[in-house]
Amino acid sequence: MKAILFLITLTTISAGEDVPSKRVTPWTSSRILGSPDPALPYKTQRVFANVELNQPTDIIWLADAKRWIATQLNGQIVSFENDHDTAITRPVLDLKELHQGSVSTVVSTTFHPDLANEPWCYVCYASNPKAPNGRHLARFRVTDATIPTIDLSSRAELLSWAGSGHTGGSVQFGPDGYLYVSVGDTQNPYPPDERNTGQDLSDLEASILRIDVNNPTDDEPYRIPADNPFAGSSNVRGEIWAFGFRNPWKMSFNPETGDLFTADVGWEMREMVYRVERGGNYGWSIMEGSQPVKQYQQPSIPITPPIFEHTHLDARSITGGYFWQSEHLPELKGAYIYGDWMTGKVWALKTSDDNVLWQKELVDTPLQIISFMLDPTGEVMIVGYDGTIHKLLPKVESTQQHEFPKQLSQTGLFQDVVTQQPEPGVVEYEFSAHHWADGTHSRQWIAIPGSEQLGLWDNPRWDVGQVHGRFKFPTDTVVAKTVSYYSEVGNPKSQKHLETQILHLLGDEWRAYNYVWNEEQTDATLQDDVATDRKLTIQDPNEANGRRIQTWHHASRSECLLCHIWSSGTVQGFAPDQINISVNGKDQLADLVNQGLFSLPIPVTEPIASPHDATRSIEDRGRAYLAMNCSNCHRRQGGGTANFNFEINKSLVENMFIDAVPAQGDFGIANARIVAPGDPFRSVVLYRTLKFGRGHMPQFGSNVIDTRGIQVLHDWITSMAAPDKEAVNEQAAITELAAMENPEPAIATLLSTTRGAVALSFACGNESMQDSLRLRIIEIASQHGDAQIRDLFEGYLPEELRVQRLGPTIDESSLLAMQGSAERGRQLFEQATEITCRQCHQVGSIGKNIGPDLSGIGAKQTPADVLASILRPSEKIDPKYRTQTVLTVDGNVVTGIIISDTETQLVLSDAQAKTHTIAKDEIELVQTSSKSVMPEMLLAGMTTQQGADLLAFLSEQRKVDPPQQ
């Protein structure tokens, strides 16, 4: 297929001199300040105010000198006394003198612990970032430990590796007396680990090294310890102690246990803390913590998961720290203190072996946290990249602290909350393309504090949500949207408000809140960070009994941020290509400019098409629909694990979903594609939007089928190529149903294949179908034995007739607290057709031995662990159970795990435990997925009681292995 390009033409709304220099009406009534969440327990206080540091990278305590030693990015190492009030820096070493000014970075240093007898300093730095060996670990002689003084001419190089990208570079002496060195993958973020060094043991990259500097060999200034895990192995660097790291930035040893901890900077979705063990494989770039990244062959050394990981909601470039040992703040004693460069947050983590005892956020700072300091008393201090140093202090709650508004009427957004009349300075706006919201509608406002104005980002940075050409919002900006519905179809006077959603920019972080309207429609109350559901009764003459029941999901704050993700700019509606529209005959963008909302001319594009604007092309409308409903996840750093995206500002070639093989299963559709040009019923994107239960897209936020939107997708896919013959025949067969006296055999024929069922489900959403025929099709299909068929029609049933499932948002604590029956769970496992565990797993003699045997799972895992493995099967997965996707030469796709692999054939078992035997000469492509073959959201289709019963049954499985003979 020819490449289809999506072009953007930039203009400006007005000349610079026409942009008002200030706001016409400032917003001064805001009470949305701070946060409703409990205050963090600590604050920071700056110390060493007279110490001047130039982009420090590491600071360590040198007991022999009773001074701090600081490395700096510019190649200089300085020292200062341990006096918080009067200390000043003095130079120790300038590596630019050694390399004639070419030193680019110095990241860390350490001194030999027995400095009196071993007068050595070890420095990790880069002399030439472009050189293949531009990063160095060098040793220097310390001529006077008390000053200290270092002999620059004594340099001896111990190790070198690539100088660019993620270089790691932390150096620490372990309690065993050996020197440990962290090394990153030395590459840029994209593509991830392009040289595949993460799992390569033949180089030093992506590893933590361990060397003996006390006993050099004749050829090297160090020796490889005999007990290093790979010492003596061929084609392996014996210096490696552990591997599979992306950028292990700072590491330290627990003084009580000797455990080595490191923080590893993640890629798109995760930031990791690892307890590093001898010979461990920590996954990069097969995994990014629990997040799959690349498809590899099964690693010979199993992957060790992080002891704790953060999502990119609260951490985006993690910085390792130290273990708190001070009696000051005794509640932190023994905790690992670490932070984040991007968000400025600091956390404490207490563990026992691989078990997390507790983890909590301590303080949220404005700092770019580059490293930490461990002072002689065992207190951990924070080092900012701006050269400032800070200590932790308990926060004393102020009686004058502002109370976050509990009612919408208290927010300062509305003069009259009932009529939604805004306060002066709060500006109502409309935008072009809306996402599907279960038939609701909305009004929206933007409130910019005081006389502040909006700027524009010209430097994109995914890590902090800077999207090129999108607005730069001042701190304490509020964007609000009231979502409403009509309780009587077609009657505007029956409008009722459901919720008012608020995004608030607190510092540099957007917070999401939901104010839920009361039944009297007089006010709305702030919802806690929990999700709730509300049943709506809607009078609808199109329904058999004149009404329908619809569930509205009030999302939790955390759920809100899954869509309002920072990598998409967080605020999706208020953007130049959304607000450049005519409202009531007026140019809205020009009107906003005249009100002084912007501090500079606004580049604009043609507005994003509304999916239902018939004046725009079907391609524009189809792309807009995917962008509004799917691109929050399916974009770079969005979290969608499939290798495509739906971003509106990228070409279709860049988006990579046209004619692409689905990575997460074909749902029984022969020769399935994400989008199959000319054939909507072979397109997984259409199947997923029609179905309910596991695999429905969007994955959350909708309980109603969007028949109009699905029609747009269907028409766009059909327009891409000559109509597919099979699709034409299916549509003709559906048309003929209306004339048949007994259409049931023809309905059964269509329902015998997934693609035929997709065509039939799509037709049921078409208003032209006779109601009696539609109801008969739905009645037959909803009783079908195959869930992949049945799920396509569930959305057409009244809610009271649908299976009341756990759904996509499962409250794990509530499910764990519920009393389950192990006996009922056994019956479910052994007999129920809707429970598919036994198709892949065995318990005793029941089931198939495809996945892990579950006979002893209750002895190995707690009920919480069992539940987590069901809900998130790809989080911790044995590589041999990763999904393989096989594309045959005739275009068929088979997905499953390999049961047998010989020279002549490949045998796979799919998620339904069906066996597929494929001759090797029929295979065009085999891809190893980083996802488990075990489907996600397995419990979503169960009732709450069924979920509790199955969990009780599995938790009781405590098989004991027979004694060794």
PDB file of N, CA, C and O in Angstrom, residues 911-950:
ATOM      1  N   ALA A 911      -4.163 -19.473  23.490  1.00  0.00           N
ATOM      2  CA  ALA A 911      -4.769 -19.142  24.780  1.00  0.00           C
ATOM      3  C   ALA A 911      -6.004 -19.972  25.078  1.00  0.00           C
ATOM      4  O   ALA A 911      -6.438 -20.044  26.228  1.00  0.00           O
ATOM      5  N   GLN A 912      -6.576 -20.624  24.050  1.00  0.00           N
ATOM      6  CA  GLN A 912      -7.702 -21.519  24.252  1.00  0.00           C
ATOM      7  C   GLN A 912      -7.264 -22.981  24.325  1.00  0.00           C
ATOM      8  O   GLN A 912      -8.074 -23.894  24.252  1.00  0.00           O
ATOM      9  N   ALA A 913      -5.918 -23.162  24.426  1.00  0.00           N
ATOM     10  CA  ALA A 913      -5.310 -24.496  24.531  1.00  0.00           C
ATOM     11  C   ALA A 913      -5.459 -25.303  23.252  1.00  0.00           C
ATOM     12  O   ALA A 913      -5.282 -26.515  23.264  1.00  0.00           O
ATOM     13  N   LYS A 914      -5.745 -24.654  22.148  1.00  0.00           N
ATOM     14  CA  LYS A 914      -5.796 -25.344  20.871  1.00  0.00           C
ATOM     15  C   LYS A 914      -4.386 -25.481  20.322  1.00  0.00           C
ATOM     16  O   LYS A 914      -3.599 -24.540  20.353  1.00  0.00           O
ATOM     17  N   THR A 915      -4.058 -26.685  19.834  1.00  0.00           N
ATOM     18  CA  THR A 915      -2.712 -26.964  19.340  1.00  0.00           C
ATOM     19  C   THR A 915      -2.628 -26.668  17.850  1.00  0.00           C
ATOM     20  O   THR A 915      -3.524 -27.022  17.071  1.00  0.00           O
ATOM     21  N   HIS A 916      -1.547 -25.998  17.459  1.00  0.00           N
ATOM     22  CA  HIS A 916      -1.300 -25.664  16.050  1.00  0.00           C
ATOM     23  C   HIS A 916       0.059 -26.229  15.655  1.00  0.00           C
ATOM     24  O   HIS A 916       1.078 -25.918  16.284  1.00  0.00           O
ATOM     25  N   THR A 917       0.081 -27.049  14.621  1.00  0.00           N
ATOM     26  CA  THR A 917       1.324 -27.609  14.086  1.00  0.00           C
ATOM     27  C   THR A 917       1.614 -26.941  12.752  1.00  0.00           C
ATOM     28  O   THR A 917       0.786 -26.989  11.825  1.00  0.00           O
ATOM     29  N   ILE A 918       2.774 -26.311  12.660  1.00  0.00           N
ATOM     30  CA  ILE A 918       3.117 -25.530  11.469  1.00  0.00           C
ATOM     31  C   ILE A 918       4.455 -26.027  10.937  1.00  0.00           C
ATOM     32  O   ILE A 918       5.451 -26.092  11.682  1.00  0.00           O
ATOM     33  N   ALA A 919       4.486 -26.368   9.673  1.00  0.00           N
ATOM     34  CA  ALA A 919       5.742 -26.784   9.041  1.00  0.00           C
ATOM     35  C   ALA A 919       6.680 -25.601   8.966  1.00  0.00           C
ATOM     36  O   ALA A 919       6.257 -24.472   8.665  1.00  0.00           O
ATOM     37  N   LYS A 920       7.966 -25.870   9.183  1.00  0.00           N
ATOM     38  CA  LYS A 920       8.939 -24.776   9.193  1.00  0.00           C
ATOM     39  C   LYS A 920       9.002 -24.052   7.845  1.00  0.00           C
ATOM     40  O   LYS A 920       9.199 -22.832   7.796  1.00  0.00           O
ATOM     41  N   ASP A 921       8.817 -24.787   6.739  1.00  0.00           N
ATOM     42  CA  ASP A 921       8.899 -24.119   5.437  1.00  0.00           C
ATOM     43  C   ASP A 921       7.652 -23.298   5.114  1.00  0.00           C
ATOM     44  O   ASP A 921       7.585 -22.642   4.082  1.00  0.00           O
ATOM     45  N   GLU A 922       6.633 -23.327   6.014  1.00  0.00           N
ATOM     46  CA  GLU A 922       5.443 -22.501   5.830  1.00  0.00           C
ATOM     47  C   GLU A 922       5.501 -21.225   6.667  1.00  0.00           C
ATOM     48  O   GLU A 922       4.594 -20.411   6.624  1.00  0.00           O
ATOM     49  N   ILE A 923       6.587 -21.071   7.439  1.00  0.00           N
ATOM     50  CA  ILE A 923       6.688 -19.931   8.345  1.00  0.00           C
ATOM     51  C   ILE A 923       7.437 -18.788   7.665  1.00  0.00           C
ATOM     52  O   ILE A 923       8.541 -18.959   7.155  1.00  0.00           O
ATOM     53  N   GLU A 924       6.791 -17.628   7.676  1.00  0.00           N
ATOM     54  CA  GLU A 924       7.444 -16.431   7.148  1.00  0.00           C
ATOM     55  C   GLU A 924       8.141 -15.651   8.249  1.00  0.00           C
ATOM     56  O   GLU A 924       9.224 -15.108   8.061  1.00  0.00           O
ATOM     57  N   LEU A 925       7.537 -15.605   9.447  1.00  0.00           N
ATOM     58  CA  LEU A 925       8.079 -14.782  10.525  1.00  0.00           C
ATOM     59  C   LEU A 925       7.646 -15.362  11.860  1.00  0.00           C
ATOM     60  O   LEU A 925       6.504 -15.798  12.020  1.00  0.00           O
ATOM     61  N   VAL A 926       8.575 -15.384  12.829  1.00  0.00           N
ATOM     62  CA  VAL A 926       8.253 -15.751  14.206  1.00  0.00           C
ATOM     63  C   VAL A 926       8.709 -14.606  15.107  1.00  0.00           C
ATOM     64  O   VAL A 926       9.874 -14.192  15.050  1.00  0.00           O
ATOM     65  N   GLN A 927       7.783 -14.096  15.901  1.00  0.00           N
ATOM     66  CA  GLN A 927       8.116 -13.019  16.829  1.00  0.00           C
ATOM     67  C   GLN A 927       7.844 -13.485  18.255  1.00  0.00           C
ATOM     68  O   GLN A 927       6.778 -14.025  18.548  1.00  0.00           O
ATOM     69  N   THR A 928       8.827 -13.271  19.138  1.00  0.00           N
ATOM     70  CA  THR A 928       8.658 -13.594  20.548  1.00  0.00           C
ATOM     71  C   THR A 928       8.108 -12.370  21.259  1.00  0.00           C
ATOM     72  O   THR A 928       8.738 -11.330  21.296  1.00  0.00           O
ATOM     73  N   SER A 929       6.918 -12.518  21.815  1.00  0.00           N
ATOM     74  CA  SER A 929       6.297 -11.404  22.506  1.00  0.00           C
ATOM     75  C   SER A 929       6.824 -11.314  23.926  1.00  0.00           C
ATOM     76  O   SER A 929       7.241 -12.301  24.520  1.00  0.00           O
ATOM     77  N   SER A 930       6.809 -10.104  24.454  1.00  0.00           N
ATOM     78  CA  SER A 930       7.175  -9.919  25.851  1.00  0.00           C
ATOM     79  C   SER A 930       5.955 -10.060  26.750  1.00  0.00           C
ATOM     80  O   SER A 930       6.015  -9.778  27.930  1.00  0.00           O
ATOM     81  N   LYS A 931       4.844 -10.500  26.199  1.00  0.00           N
ATOM     82  CA  LYS A 931       3.636 -10.712  26.973  1.00  0.00           C
ATOM     83  C   LYS A 931       3.464 -12.195  27.282  1.00  0.00           C
ATOM     84  O   LYS A 931       3.880 -13.063  26.528  1.00  0.00           O
ATOM     85  N   SER A 932       2.824 -12.465  28.393  1.00  0.00           N
ATOM     86  CA  SER A 932       2.485 -13.834  28.742  1.00  0.00           C
ATOM     87  C   SER A 932       1.390 -14.336  27.819  1.00  0.00           C
ATOM     88  O   SER A 932       0.525 -13.566  27.383  1.00  0.00           O
ATOM     89  N   VAL A 933       1.420 -15.642  27.522  1.00  0.00           N
ATOM     90  CA  VAL A 933       0.325 -16.216  26.750  1.00  0.00           C
ATOM     91  C   VAL A 933      -0.960 -16.217  27.565  1.00  0.00           C
ATOM     92  O   VAL A 933      -2.054 -16.276  27.028  1.00  0.00           O
ATOM     93  N   MET A 934      -0.828 -16.157  28.869  1.00  0.00           N
ATOM     94  CA  MET A 934      -2.006 -16.079  29.736  1.00  0.00           C
ATOM     95  C   MET A 934      -2.698 -14.740  29.517  1.00  0.00           C
ATOM     96  O   MET A 934      -2.083 -13.680  29.648  1.00  0.00           O
ATOM     97  N   PRO A 935      -3.972 -14.744  29.136  1.00  0.00           N
ATOM     98  CA  PRO A 935      -4.656 -13.480  28.838  1.00  0.00           C
ATOM     99  C   PRO A 935      -4.754 -12.590  30.061  1.00  0.00           C
ATOM    100  O   PRO A 935      -4.858 -13.072  31.194  1.00  0.00           O
ATOM    101  N   GLU A 936      -4.739 -11.290  29.821  1.00  0.00           N
ATOM    102  CA  GLU A 936      -4.977 -10.347  30.900  1.00  0.00           C
ATOM    103  C   GLU A 936      -6.480 -10.211  31.146  1.00  0.00           C
ATOM    104  O   GLU A 936      -7.297 -10.598  30.333  1.00  0.00           O
ATOM    105  N   MET A 937      -6.807  -9.645  32.298  1.00  0.00           N
ATOM    106  CA  MET A 937      -8.197  -9.377  32.674  1.00  0.00           C
ATOM    107  C   MET A 937      -9.047 -10.646  32.685  1.00  0.00           C
ATOM    108  O   MET A 937     -10.229 -10.640  32.350  1.00  0.00           O
ATOM    109  N   LEU A 938      -8.439 -11.791  33.088  1.00  0.00           N
ATOM    110  CA  LEU A 938      -9.180 -13.046  33.137  1.00  0.00           C
ATOM    111  C   LEU A 938     -10.360 -12.970  34.102  1.00  0.00           C
ATOM    112  O   LEU A 938     -11.381 -13.622  33.887  1.00  0.00           O
ATOM    113  N   LEU A 939     -10.215 -12.217  35.178  1.00  0.00           N
ATOM    114  CA  LEU A 939     -11.286 -12.135  36.161  1.00  0.00           C
ATOM    115  C   LEU A 939     -12.366 -11.133  35.765  1.00  0.00           C
ATOM    116  O   LEU A 939     -13.434 -11.116  36.382  1.00  0.00           O
ATOM    117  N   ALA A 940     -12.101 -10.292  34.768  1.00  0.00           N
ATOM    118  CA  ALA A 940     -13.050  -9.222  34.427  1.00  0.00           C
ATOM    119  C   ALA A 940     -14.415  -9.787  34.062  1.00  0.00           C
ATOM    120  O   ALA A 940     -15.444  -9.164  34.331  1.00  0.00           O
ATOM    121  N   GLY A 941     -14.439 -10.971  33.476  1.00  0.00           N
ATOM    122  CA  GLY A 941     -15.702 -11.568  33.058  1.00  0.00           C
ATOM    123  C   GLY A 941     -16.389 -12.386  34.128  1.00  0.00           C
ATOM    124  O   GLY A 941     -17.463 -12.936  33.889  1.00  0.00           O
ATOM    125  N   MET A 942     -15.802 -12.496  35.316  1.00  0.00           N
ATOM    126  CA  MET A 942     -16.386 -13.286  36.395  1.00  0.00           C
ATOM    127  C   MET A 942     -17.216 -12.407  37.316  1.00  0.00           C
ATOM    128  O   MET A 942     -17.029 -11.194  37.399  1.00  0.00           O
ATOM    129  N   THR A 943     -18.097 -13.058  38.078  1.00  0.00           N
ATOM    130  CA  THR A 943     -18.774 -12.347  39.158  1.00  0.00           C
ATOM    131  C   THR A 943     -17.798 -12.213  40.323  1.00  0.00           C
ATOM    132  O   THR A 943     -16.781 -12.912  40.393  1.00  0.00           O
ATOM    133  N   THR A 944     -18.135 -11.333  41.264  1.00  0.00           N
ATOM    134  CA  THR A 944     -17.277 -11.147  42.432  1.00  0.00           C
ATOM    135  C   THR A 944     -17.141 -12.447  43.220  1.00  0.00           C
ATOM    136  O   THR A 944     -16.051 -12.818  43.665  1.00  0.00           O
ATOM    137  N   GLN A 945     -18.257 -13.167  43.383  1.00  0.00           N
ATOM    138  CA  GLN A 945     -18.210 -14.415  44.142  1.00  0.00           C
ATOM    139  C   GLN A 945     -17.371 -15.469  43.430  1.00  0.00           C
ATOM    140  O   GLN A 945     -16.607 -16.205  44.066  1.00  0.00           O
ATOM    141  N   GLN A 946     -17.498 -15.537  42.108  1.00  0.00           N
ATOM    142  CA  GLN A 946     -16.681 -16.493  41.373  1.00  0.00           C
ATOM    143  C   GLN A 946     -15.193 -16.184  41.543  1.00  0.00           C
ATOM    144  O   GLN A 946     -14.378 -17.092  41.719  1.00  0.00           O
ATOM    145  N   GLY A 947     -14.846 -14.901  41.479  1.00  0.00           N
ATOM    146  CA  GLY A 947     -13.451 -14.524  41.652  1.00  0.00           C
ATOM    147  C   GLY A 947     -12.934 -14.912  43.025  1.00  0.00           C
ATOM    148  O   GLY A 947     -11.822 -15.438  43.164  1.00  0.00           O
ATOM    149  N   ALA A 948     -13.734 -14.681  44.073  1.00  0.00           N
ATOM    150  CA  ALA A 948     -13.329 -15.028  45.436  1.00  0.00           C
ATOM    151  C   ALA A 948     -13.221 -16.543  45.605  1.00  0.00           C
ATOM    152  O   ALA A 948     -12.310 -17.046  46.269  1.00  0.00           O
ATOM    153  N   ASP A 949     -14.142 -17.286  44.977  1.00  0.00           N
ATOM    154  CA  ASP A 949     -14.108 -18.749  45.082  1.00  0.00           C
ATOM    155  C   ASP A 949     -12.880 -19.321  44.387  1.00  0.00           C
ATOM    156  O   ASP A 949     -12.204 -20.207  44.926  1.00  0.00           O
ATOM    157  N   LEU A 950     -12.577 -18.836  43.193  1.00  0.00           N
ATOM    158  CA  LEU A 950     -11.413 -19.348  42.473  1.00  0.00           C
ATOM    159  C   LEU A 950     -10.134 -19.024  43.236  1.00  0.00           C
ATOM    160  O   LEU A 950      -9.225 -19.860  43.331  1.00  0.00           O
TER     161      LEU A 950
END
